[in-house]
XYZ file of C-alpha atoms in Angstrom:
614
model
C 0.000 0.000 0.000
C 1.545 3.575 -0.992
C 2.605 5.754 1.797
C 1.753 9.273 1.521
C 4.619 11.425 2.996
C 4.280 15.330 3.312
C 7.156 17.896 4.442
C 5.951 20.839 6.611
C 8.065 24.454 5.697
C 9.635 25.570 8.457
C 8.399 28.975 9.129
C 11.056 31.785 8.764
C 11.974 33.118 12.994
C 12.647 36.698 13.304
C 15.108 36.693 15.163
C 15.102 40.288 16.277
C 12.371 39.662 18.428
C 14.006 36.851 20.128
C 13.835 38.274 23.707
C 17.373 38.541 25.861
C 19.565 37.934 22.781
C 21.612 40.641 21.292
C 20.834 42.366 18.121
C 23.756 41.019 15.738
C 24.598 43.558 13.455
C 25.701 42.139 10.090
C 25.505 45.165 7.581
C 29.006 46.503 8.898
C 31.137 43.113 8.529
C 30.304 41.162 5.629
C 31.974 38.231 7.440
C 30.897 38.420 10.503
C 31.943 35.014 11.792
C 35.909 36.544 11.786
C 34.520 39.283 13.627
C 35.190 39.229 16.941
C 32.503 41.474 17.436
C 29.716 40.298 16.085
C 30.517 36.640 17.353
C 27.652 36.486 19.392
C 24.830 36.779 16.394
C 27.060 34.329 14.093
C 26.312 31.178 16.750
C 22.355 31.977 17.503
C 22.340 31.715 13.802
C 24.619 28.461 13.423
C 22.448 27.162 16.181
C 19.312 27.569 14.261
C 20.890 26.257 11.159
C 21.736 23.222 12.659
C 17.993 23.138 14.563
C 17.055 22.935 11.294
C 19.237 20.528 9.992
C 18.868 18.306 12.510
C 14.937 18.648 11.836
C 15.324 17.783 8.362
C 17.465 14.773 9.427
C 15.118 13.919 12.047
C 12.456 14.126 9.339
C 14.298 12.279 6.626
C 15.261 9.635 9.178
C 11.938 9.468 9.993
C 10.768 9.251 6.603
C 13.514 6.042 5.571
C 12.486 4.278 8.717
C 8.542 5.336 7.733
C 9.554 4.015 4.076
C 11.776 0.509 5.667
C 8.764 0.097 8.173
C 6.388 0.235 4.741
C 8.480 -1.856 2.587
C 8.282 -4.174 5.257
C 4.519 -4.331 5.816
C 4.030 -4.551 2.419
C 6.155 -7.441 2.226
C 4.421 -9.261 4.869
C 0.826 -8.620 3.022
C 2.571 -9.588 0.066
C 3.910 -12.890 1.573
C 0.486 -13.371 3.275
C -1.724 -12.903 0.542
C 0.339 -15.166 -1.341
C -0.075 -17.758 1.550
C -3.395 -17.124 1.614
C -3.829 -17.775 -2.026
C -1.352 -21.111 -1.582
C -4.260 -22.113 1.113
C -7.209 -21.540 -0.934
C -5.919 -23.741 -3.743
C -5.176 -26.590 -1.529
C -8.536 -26.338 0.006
C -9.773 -26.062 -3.922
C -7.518 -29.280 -4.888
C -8.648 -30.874 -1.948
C -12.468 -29.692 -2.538
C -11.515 -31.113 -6.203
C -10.122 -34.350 -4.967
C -12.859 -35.097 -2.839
C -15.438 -34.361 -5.238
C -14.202 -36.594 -8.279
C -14.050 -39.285 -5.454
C -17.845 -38.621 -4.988
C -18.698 -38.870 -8.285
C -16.883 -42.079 -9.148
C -18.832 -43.761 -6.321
C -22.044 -42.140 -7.224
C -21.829 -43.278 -10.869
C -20.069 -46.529 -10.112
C -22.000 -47.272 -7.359
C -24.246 -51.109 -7.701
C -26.795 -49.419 -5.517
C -29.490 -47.010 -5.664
C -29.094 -43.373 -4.285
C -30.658 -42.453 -0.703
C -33.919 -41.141 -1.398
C -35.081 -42.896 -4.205
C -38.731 -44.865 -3.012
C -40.758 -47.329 -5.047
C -44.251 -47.595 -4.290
C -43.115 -45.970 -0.514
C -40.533 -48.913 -0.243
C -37.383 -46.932 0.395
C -34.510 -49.024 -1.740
C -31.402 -46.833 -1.566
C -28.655 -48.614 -0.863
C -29.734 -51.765 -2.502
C -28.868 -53.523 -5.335
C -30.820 -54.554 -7.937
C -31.789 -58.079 -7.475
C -32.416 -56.773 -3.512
C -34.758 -54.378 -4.862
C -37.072 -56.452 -7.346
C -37.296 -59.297 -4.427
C -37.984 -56.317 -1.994
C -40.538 -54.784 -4.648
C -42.029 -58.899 -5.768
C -43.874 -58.757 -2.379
C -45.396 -56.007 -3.200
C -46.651 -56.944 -6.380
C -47.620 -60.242 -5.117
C -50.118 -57.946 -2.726
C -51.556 -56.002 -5.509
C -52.724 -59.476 -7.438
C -56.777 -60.196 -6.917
C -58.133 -63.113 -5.217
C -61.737 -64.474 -4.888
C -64.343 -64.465 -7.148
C -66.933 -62.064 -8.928
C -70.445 -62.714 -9.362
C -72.100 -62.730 -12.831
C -75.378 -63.649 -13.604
C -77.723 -64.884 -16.674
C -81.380 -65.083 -16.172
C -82.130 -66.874 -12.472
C -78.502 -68.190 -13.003
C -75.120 -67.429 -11.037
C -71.642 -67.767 -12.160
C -68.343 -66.903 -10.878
C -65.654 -65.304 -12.618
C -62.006 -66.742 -10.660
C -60.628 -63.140 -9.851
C -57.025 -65.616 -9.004
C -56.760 -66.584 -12.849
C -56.213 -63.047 -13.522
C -52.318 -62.628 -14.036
C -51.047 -58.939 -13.752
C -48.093 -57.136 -14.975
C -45.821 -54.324 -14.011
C -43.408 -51.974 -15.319
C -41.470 -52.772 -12.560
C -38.336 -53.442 -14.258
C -38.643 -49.921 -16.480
C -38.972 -48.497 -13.068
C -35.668 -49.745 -11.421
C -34.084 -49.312 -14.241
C -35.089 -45.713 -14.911
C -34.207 -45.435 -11.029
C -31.035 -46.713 -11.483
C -29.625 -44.265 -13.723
C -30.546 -41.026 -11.361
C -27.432 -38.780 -10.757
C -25.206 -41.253 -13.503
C -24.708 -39.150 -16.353
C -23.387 -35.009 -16.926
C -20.845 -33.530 -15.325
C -19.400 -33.685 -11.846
C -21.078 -30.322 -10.482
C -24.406 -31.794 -11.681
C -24.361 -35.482 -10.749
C -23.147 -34.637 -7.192
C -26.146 -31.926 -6.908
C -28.596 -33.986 -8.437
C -27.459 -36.876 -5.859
C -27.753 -34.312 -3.389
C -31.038 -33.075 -4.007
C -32.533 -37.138 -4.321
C -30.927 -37.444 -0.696
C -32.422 -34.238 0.825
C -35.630 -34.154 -1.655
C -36.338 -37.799 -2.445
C -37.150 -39.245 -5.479
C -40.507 -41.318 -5.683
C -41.426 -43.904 -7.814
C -44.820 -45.988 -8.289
C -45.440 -48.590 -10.586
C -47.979 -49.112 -13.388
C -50.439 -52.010 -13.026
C -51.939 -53.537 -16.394
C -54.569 -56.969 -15.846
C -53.690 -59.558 -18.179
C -57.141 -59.380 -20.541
C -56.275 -62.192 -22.281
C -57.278 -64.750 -19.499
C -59.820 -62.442 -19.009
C -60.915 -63.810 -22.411
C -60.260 -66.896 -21.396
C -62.350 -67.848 -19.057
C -65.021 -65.663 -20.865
C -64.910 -68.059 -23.962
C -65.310 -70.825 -21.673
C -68.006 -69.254 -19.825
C -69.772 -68.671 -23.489
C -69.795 -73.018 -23.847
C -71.786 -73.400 -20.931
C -74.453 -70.595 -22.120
C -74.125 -70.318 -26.202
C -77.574 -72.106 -27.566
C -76.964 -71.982 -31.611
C -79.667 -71.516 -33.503
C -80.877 -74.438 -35.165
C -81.865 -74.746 -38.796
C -84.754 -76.423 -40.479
C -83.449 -79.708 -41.336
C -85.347 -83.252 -41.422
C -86.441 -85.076 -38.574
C -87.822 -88.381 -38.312
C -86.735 -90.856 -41.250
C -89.307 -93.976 -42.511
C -87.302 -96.191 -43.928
C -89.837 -98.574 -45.385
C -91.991 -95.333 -46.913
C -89.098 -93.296 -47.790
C -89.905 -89.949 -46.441
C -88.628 -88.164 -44.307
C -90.450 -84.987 -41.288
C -89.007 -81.442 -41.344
C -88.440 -80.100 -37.632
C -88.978 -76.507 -37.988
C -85.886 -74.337 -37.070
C -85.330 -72.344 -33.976
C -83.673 -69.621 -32.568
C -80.274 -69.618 -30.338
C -78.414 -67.347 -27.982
C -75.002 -66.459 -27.516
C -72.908 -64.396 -25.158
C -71.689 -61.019 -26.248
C -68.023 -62.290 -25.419
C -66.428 -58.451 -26.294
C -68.946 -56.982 -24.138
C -68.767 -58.970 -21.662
C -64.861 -59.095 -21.532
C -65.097 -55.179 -21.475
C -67.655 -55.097 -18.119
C -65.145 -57.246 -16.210
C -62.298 -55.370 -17.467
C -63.688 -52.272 -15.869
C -64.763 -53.684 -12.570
C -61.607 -54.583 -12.096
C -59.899 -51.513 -13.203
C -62.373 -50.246 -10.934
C -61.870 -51.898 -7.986
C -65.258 -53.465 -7.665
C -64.917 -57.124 -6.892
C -68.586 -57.504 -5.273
C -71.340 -55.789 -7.533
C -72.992 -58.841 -9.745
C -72.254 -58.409 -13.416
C -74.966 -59.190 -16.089
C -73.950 -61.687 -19.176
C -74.432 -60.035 -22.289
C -76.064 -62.351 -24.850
C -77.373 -61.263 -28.651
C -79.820 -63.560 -30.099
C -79.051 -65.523 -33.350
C -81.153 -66.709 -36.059
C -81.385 -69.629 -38.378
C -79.861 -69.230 -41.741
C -82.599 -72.234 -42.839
C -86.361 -71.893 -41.567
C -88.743 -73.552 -42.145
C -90.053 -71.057 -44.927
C -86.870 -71.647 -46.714
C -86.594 -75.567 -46.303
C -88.182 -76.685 -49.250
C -86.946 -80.231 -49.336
C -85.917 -81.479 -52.564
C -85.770 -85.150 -53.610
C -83.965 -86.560 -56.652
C -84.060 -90.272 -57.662
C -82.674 -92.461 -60.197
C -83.340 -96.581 -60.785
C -81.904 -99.443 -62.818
C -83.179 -102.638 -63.406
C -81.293 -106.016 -62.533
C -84.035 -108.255 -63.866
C -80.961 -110.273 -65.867
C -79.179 -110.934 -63.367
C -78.567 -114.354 -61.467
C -80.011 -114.975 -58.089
C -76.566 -114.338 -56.718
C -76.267 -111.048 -58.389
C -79.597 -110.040 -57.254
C -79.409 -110.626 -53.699
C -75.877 -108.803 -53.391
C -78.114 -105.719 -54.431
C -80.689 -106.489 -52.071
C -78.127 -106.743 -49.179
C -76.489 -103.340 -50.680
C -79.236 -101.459 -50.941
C -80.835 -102.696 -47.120
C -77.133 -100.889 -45.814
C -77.692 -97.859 -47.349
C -81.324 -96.708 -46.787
C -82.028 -94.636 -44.011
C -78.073 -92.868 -44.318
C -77.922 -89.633 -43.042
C -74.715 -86.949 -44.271
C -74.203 -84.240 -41.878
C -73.237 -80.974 -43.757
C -69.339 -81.357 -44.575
C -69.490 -84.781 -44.111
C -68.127 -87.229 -47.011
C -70.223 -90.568 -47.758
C -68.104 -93.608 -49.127
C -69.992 -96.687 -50.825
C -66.902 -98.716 -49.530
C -67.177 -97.173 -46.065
C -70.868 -98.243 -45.719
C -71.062 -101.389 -47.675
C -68.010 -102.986 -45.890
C -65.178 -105.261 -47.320
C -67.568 -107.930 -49.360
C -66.253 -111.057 -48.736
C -67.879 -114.404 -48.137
C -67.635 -114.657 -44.385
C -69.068 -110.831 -44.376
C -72.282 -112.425 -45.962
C -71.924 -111.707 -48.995
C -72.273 -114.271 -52.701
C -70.522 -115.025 -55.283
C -71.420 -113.359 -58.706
C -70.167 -111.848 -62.231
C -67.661 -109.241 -61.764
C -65.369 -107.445 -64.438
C -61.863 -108.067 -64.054
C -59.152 -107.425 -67.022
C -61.859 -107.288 -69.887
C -63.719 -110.521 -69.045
C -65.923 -111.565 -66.140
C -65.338 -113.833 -63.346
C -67.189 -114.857 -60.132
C -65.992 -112.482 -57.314
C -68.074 -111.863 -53.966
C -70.397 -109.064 -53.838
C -70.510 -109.102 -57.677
C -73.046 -106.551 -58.969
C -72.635 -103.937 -56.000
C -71.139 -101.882 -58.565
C -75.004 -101.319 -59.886
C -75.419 -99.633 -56.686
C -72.985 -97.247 -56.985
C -73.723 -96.638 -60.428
C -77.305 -96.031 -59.878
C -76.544 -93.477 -56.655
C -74.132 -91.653 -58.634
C -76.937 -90.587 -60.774
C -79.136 -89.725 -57.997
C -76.209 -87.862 -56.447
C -75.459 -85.887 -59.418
C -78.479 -84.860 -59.783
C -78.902 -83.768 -56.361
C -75.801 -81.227 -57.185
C -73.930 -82.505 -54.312
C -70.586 -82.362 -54.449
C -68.567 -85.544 -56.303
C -65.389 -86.437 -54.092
C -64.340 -89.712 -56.083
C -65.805 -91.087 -59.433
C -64.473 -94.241 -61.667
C -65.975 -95.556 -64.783
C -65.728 -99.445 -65.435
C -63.292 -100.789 -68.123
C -66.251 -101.864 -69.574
C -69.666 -100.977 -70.494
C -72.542 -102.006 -68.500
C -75.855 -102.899 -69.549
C -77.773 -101.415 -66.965
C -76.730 -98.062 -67.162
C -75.989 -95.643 -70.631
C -72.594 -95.379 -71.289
C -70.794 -92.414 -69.389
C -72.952 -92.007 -66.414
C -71.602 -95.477 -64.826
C -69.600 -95.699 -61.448
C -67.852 -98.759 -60.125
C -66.241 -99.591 -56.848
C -63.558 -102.520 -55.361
C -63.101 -103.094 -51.762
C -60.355 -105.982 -52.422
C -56.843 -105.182 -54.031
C -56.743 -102.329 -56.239
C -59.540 -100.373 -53.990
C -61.814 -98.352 -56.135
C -64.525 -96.840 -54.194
C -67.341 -93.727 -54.961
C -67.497 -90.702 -52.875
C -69.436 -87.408 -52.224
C -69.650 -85.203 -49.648
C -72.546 -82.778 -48.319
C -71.585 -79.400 -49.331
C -75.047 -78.209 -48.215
C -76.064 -76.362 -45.198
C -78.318 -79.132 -44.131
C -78.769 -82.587 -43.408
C -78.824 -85.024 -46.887
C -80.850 -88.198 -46.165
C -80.379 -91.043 -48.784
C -83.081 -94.039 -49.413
C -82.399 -96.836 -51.518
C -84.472 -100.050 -51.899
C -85.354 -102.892 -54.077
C -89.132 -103.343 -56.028
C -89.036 -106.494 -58.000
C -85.980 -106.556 -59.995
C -85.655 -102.605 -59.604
C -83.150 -101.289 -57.617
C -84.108 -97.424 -56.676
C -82.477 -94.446 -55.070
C -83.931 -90.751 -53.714
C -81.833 -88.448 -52.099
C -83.473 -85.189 -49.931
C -81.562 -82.249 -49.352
C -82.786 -78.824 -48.976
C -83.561 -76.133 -51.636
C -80.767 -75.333 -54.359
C -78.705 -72.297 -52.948
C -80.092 -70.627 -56.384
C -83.162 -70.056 -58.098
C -81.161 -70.365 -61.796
C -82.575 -73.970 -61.960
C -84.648 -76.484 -59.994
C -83.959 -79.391 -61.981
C -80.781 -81.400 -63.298
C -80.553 -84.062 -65.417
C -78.047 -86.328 -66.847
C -76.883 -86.908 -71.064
C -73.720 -88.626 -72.255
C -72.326 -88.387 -75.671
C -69.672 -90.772 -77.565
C -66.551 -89.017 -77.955
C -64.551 -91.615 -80.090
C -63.933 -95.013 -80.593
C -60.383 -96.778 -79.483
C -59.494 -100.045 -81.471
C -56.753 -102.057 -79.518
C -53.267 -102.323 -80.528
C -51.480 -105.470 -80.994
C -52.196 -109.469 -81.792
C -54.734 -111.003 -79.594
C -52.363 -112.690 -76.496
C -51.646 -116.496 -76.735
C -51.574 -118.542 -73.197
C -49.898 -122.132 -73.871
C -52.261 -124.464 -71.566
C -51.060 -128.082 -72.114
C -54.960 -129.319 -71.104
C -55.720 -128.402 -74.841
C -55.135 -130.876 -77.753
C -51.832 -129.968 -80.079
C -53.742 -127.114 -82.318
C -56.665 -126.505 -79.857
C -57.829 -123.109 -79.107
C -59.925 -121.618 -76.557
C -60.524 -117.339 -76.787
C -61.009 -116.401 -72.664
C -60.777 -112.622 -73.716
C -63.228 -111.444 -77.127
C -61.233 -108.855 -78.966
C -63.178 -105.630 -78.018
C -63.217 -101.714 -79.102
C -63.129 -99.365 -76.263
C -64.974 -95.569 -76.589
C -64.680 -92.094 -74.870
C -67.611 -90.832 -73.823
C -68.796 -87.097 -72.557
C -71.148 -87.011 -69.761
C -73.372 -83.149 -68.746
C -75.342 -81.808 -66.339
C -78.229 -80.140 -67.712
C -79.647 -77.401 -65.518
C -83.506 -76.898 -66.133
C -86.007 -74.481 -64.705
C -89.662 -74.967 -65.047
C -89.355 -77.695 -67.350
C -86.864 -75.627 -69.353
C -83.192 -76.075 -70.259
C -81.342 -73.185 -68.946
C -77.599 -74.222 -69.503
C -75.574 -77.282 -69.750
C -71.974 -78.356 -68.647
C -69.454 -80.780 -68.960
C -69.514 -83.823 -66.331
C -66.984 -85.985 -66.852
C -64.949 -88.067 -69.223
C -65.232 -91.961 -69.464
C -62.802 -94.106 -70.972
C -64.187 -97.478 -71.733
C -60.763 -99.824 -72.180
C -59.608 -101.624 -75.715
C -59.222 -105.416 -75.190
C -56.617 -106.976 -77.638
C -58.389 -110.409 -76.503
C -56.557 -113.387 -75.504
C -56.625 -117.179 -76.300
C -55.771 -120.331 -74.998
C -53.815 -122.469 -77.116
C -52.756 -126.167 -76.908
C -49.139 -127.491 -77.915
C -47.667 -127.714 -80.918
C -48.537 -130.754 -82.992
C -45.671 -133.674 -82.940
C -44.276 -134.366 -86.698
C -45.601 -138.107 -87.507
C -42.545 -140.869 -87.753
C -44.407 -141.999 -91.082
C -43.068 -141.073 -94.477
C -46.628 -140.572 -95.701
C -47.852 -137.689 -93.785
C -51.412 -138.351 -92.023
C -54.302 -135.908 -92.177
C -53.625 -132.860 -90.355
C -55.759 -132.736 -87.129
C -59.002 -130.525 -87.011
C -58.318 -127.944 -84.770
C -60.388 -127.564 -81.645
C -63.741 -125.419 -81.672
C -63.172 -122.749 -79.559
C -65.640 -122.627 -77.046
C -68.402 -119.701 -77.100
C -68.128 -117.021 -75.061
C -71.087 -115.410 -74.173
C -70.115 -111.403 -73.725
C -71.752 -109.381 -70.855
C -74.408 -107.421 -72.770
C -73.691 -104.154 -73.285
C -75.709 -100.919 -74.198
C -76.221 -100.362 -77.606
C -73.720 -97.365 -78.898
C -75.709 -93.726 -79.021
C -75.549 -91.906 -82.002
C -74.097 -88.472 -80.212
C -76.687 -85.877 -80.757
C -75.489 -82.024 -81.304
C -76.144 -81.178 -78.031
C -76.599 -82.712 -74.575
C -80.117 -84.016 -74.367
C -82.015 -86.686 -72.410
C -81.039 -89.802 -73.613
C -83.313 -91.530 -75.384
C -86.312 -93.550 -73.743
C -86.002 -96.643 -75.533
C -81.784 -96.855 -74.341
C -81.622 -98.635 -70.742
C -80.245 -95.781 -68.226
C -81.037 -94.718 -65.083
C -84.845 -92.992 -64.477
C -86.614 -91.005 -61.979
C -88.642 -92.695 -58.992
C -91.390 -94.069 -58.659
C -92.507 -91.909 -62.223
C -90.538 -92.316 -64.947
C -88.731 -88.573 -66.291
C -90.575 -87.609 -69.378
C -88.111 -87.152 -72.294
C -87.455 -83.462 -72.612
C -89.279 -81.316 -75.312
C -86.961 -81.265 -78.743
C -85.349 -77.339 -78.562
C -82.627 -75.943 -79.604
C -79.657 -76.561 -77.123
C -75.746 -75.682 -75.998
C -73.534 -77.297 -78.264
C -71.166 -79.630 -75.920
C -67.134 -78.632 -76.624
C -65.957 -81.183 -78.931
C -62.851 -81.885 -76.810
C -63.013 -83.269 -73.218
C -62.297 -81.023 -69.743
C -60.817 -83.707 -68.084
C -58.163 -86.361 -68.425
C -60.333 -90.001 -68.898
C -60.993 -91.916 -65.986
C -58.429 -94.464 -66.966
C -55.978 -95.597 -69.674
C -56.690 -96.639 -72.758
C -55.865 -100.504 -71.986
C -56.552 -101.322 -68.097
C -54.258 -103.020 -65.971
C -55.172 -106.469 -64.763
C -55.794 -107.204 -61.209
C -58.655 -104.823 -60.635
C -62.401 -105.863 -60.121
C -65.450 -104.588 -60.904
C -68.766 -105.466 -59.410
């Protein structure tokens, strides 16, 4: 600090006036100090000279020790403050030090801060796994127990409150938790720390129900109370009469599942585990009433009055196990399935049967009449056709195209169809004489396009067989003896339609199916070869064998293919409506069939041996 020094004039003594000192006269002797005379005025005069030097030394010694005595002070301020500064940044360091010390254990640290509450569980100080088993018991608390009440009409059930799993964001929570005061600078974590520790930091967690048992045990509840509606379908069957009772249809019930989930969703949102909670249900109505249900029958029949005893009773036994067969919607209706595996020791005879282009005694021959004759009925009850094979062969019984056969033994061929309607399809078949009919009710066509099908066929082509008729050595035959087992025998494609009619009127026709009846090359039996005679003279050369006649199966005569799918003529053997014959169809102009088939032929040109045909 600068010292401020000030000199004071001396003021100027007159020394005249000094009292009892003598007036020293100094105008006569220039010099007066050699003056003898004037000696006594020379030493007041030295004397106040030397006063005032000695003042001015006094004063300048008083102004070097003023100015040591400053230097000094200063220097001790100076070398104090400059302690004082050394001090203050230690303390800072140290401050410093301690701080970044703090901070590495606050964002380090495994625990949570002081301060920091979940749900009013204080978990500072804990570590994570410590917290979420400290925090499970308090989610176990929040879960429901008991039951709530719902009701339906003078009914009562309970809805298990305990099947209703919860969740929690508990594990957002700690984690969010975790991370207080870990991030930003020192100055910021430590005062964030600092506030959680004075201020707290509280936490509480979200509860969600777990709807989806809800729905659960909502769905199940809707078994026990869901009464579908019920359609118009047929009641009780008569067998021997062939008819059939329509039980009118009726309406059903069924819980509003959505709404209902949504009313316990609340309540328990809501706390309220006690107030009774009414089942939503919404009424549902037949898609089939009685109104609607007109039943429709469709028939076909096919006489058997040719065939043996055998034969016939094999289509007696056939028909008995269908009648009376009733095919749920959806369901699928095999001819093998009901008929069985026809064997002897399953009661059934021995009869005709095709098998590789000739006939042969096979039990359960003539079944395949059966399935012929329902395929008709089938078709024309526009159900849907599953699986379909033509014989190798015509049959006599049935025009060409619209024939069916099935196997159970070996190479299994068997006919199928399944309901594709929304009601119940009830099938009769039965025997009259040597008549062997089929009706089929369903409900009403799903259109009013048509109300009526019938069935036309159409030859395609005719296939000749390829090759030399086969020759079978048998050594039981004289040398040059033959014996045809297989007649040499054209095969033919044939185009079957379905003919859609409304009010007695064609409306449109389409394509069916595709029947390939099989070339036979034939085949012979032949004896051995004659021996060459040990005579010179040769003998008479031995009259070969007769062969012996083969009577064929009878077969349709061929059609003459008319332009256009019609009904086939009345005089031609094919299947017919029941009991009243169809009347033949009023000549009119019709659709053209397409000259080439839709679908590949039932089965190869030539058919491999093995299968048989009933």
């Amino acid at each position: 600090m600068a010292n401020n020094i000030f000199f004071e004039e001396q003021p100027e003594q007159d020394f005249d006036l000094v009292p009892d000192e003598d007036q020293i006269d100094v105008s006569l002797d220039p010099d007066p100090l050699f003056d003898d005379g004037a000696r006594p005025r020379r030493s007041r005069k030295r004397t106040g000279i030397l006063i005032a030097g000695g003042c001015a030394v006094l004063a300048l010694l008083c102004i070097g020790v003023y100015f040591i005595v400053s230097q000094a002070r200063a220097s001790r301020e100076i070398a104090a403050q400059a302690a004082a500064e050394q001090d203050e940044e230690r303390i800072k360091a140290e401050m410093a030090l301690q701080q970044s010390q703090e901070y590495e254990a606050i964002v380090n640290a495994t625990t949570f801060l002081e301060g920091v509450t979940v749900e009013g569980i204080a978990i500072g100080g804990k570590t994570m796994t410590e917290a979420e088993t400290l925090l499970s018991e308090v989610i176990e608390s929040k879960k429901l127990s008991g039951t709530l009440p719902l009701t339906y009409g003078d009914k009562t059930y309970s809805f298990d409150l305990s099947g209703v799993s919860i969740t929690t964001n508990l594990s957002d929570v700690l984690a969010q938790a975790f991370q207080l005061a870990r991030s930003g600078g020192v100055e910021d974590v430590l005062a964030e720390a600092e506030d959680i520790r004075t201020n707290g930091k509280a936490y509480t967690l979200t509860i969600q129900y777990d709807f989806t048992s809800v729905n659960t045990q909502v769905a199940a509840l809707a078994l026990e109370i869901d009464q579908p509606a019920q359609n118009a379908t047929f009641g009780q069957i008569d067998k021997e009469k062939h008819t059939v009772a329509v039980v009118e249809a009726t309406g059903g019930v069924e819980v509003d599942q959505e709404a209902l989930t949504s009313a316990i969703t609340a309540a328990l949102m809501g706390g309220d585990y006690t107030t009774p909670i009414e089942i939503p249900v919404k009424e549902t109505t037949p898609t089939l009433t009685g109104d609607a249900f007109e039943l429709i029958s469709t028939s076909a029949e096919t006489s058997f009055s040719g065939s043996t005893s055998n034969r016939k009773y094999n289509i007696r036994k056939g028909a008995d196990l269908i009648n009376g067969t009733v095919l749920k919607p959806g369901e699928t209706f095999s001819t093998n399935g009901v008929l069985g595996t026809r064997t002897l020791a399953n009661g059934w005879k021995m009869a005709n049967a095709y098998v590789s282009g000739a006939t042969e005694e096979q039990a359960g021959g003539g079944v395949c009449q059966l399935s012929s004759t329902l395929y008709n009925a089938v078709v024309k009850a526009d159900l849907e056709i599953v699986s379909r094979r033509n014989h190798s062969m015509p049959v006599n019984y049935m025009r060409k195209g619209l024939d069916a056969t099935i196997n159970s033994v070996g190479n299994i061929i068997d006919f199928k169809f399944r309901n594709d309607t929304p009601s119940d399809v009830v099938i009769f078949a039965w025997t009259s004489g040597n008549t062997v009919y089929f009706k089929i009710y369903r409900c009403q066509f799903d259109t009013d396009e048509y109300d009526e099908i019938r069935l036309t066929s159409e030859k395609l082509e005719t296939i000749y067989p390829s090759g030399e008729m086969e020759e079978e050595l048998d050594p039981s035959l004289a040398p040059g003896e033959e014996e045809i087992v297989v007649n040499r025998r054209n095969g033919e494609r044939w185009q079957s339609y379905k003919n859609y009619y409304k009010d007695g009127k064609l409306v449109r026709s389409e394509k069916l199916a595709v029947s390939t009846y099989s070339a036979f090359a034939g085949k012979k039996l032949v004896g051995p070869s004659p021996s060459p005679s040990a005579s010179v003279t040769p003998s008479a050369p031995a009259t070969p064998g007769t062969p012996a006649p083969i009577t064929p199966e009878p077969v349709a005569p061929a059609e003459t293919p008319a332009p256009a799918p019609t009904e086939a003529p009345t005089n031609t053997p094919q299947p017919t409506e029941a009991p009243t014959p169809e009347p033949a169809p009023t000549p009119g102009p019709t659709e053209a069939p397409p000259a080439e088939p839709d679908t590949p032929p039932a089965e190869p040109e030539t058919v491999p041996p093995a299968p048989v045909e009933g």
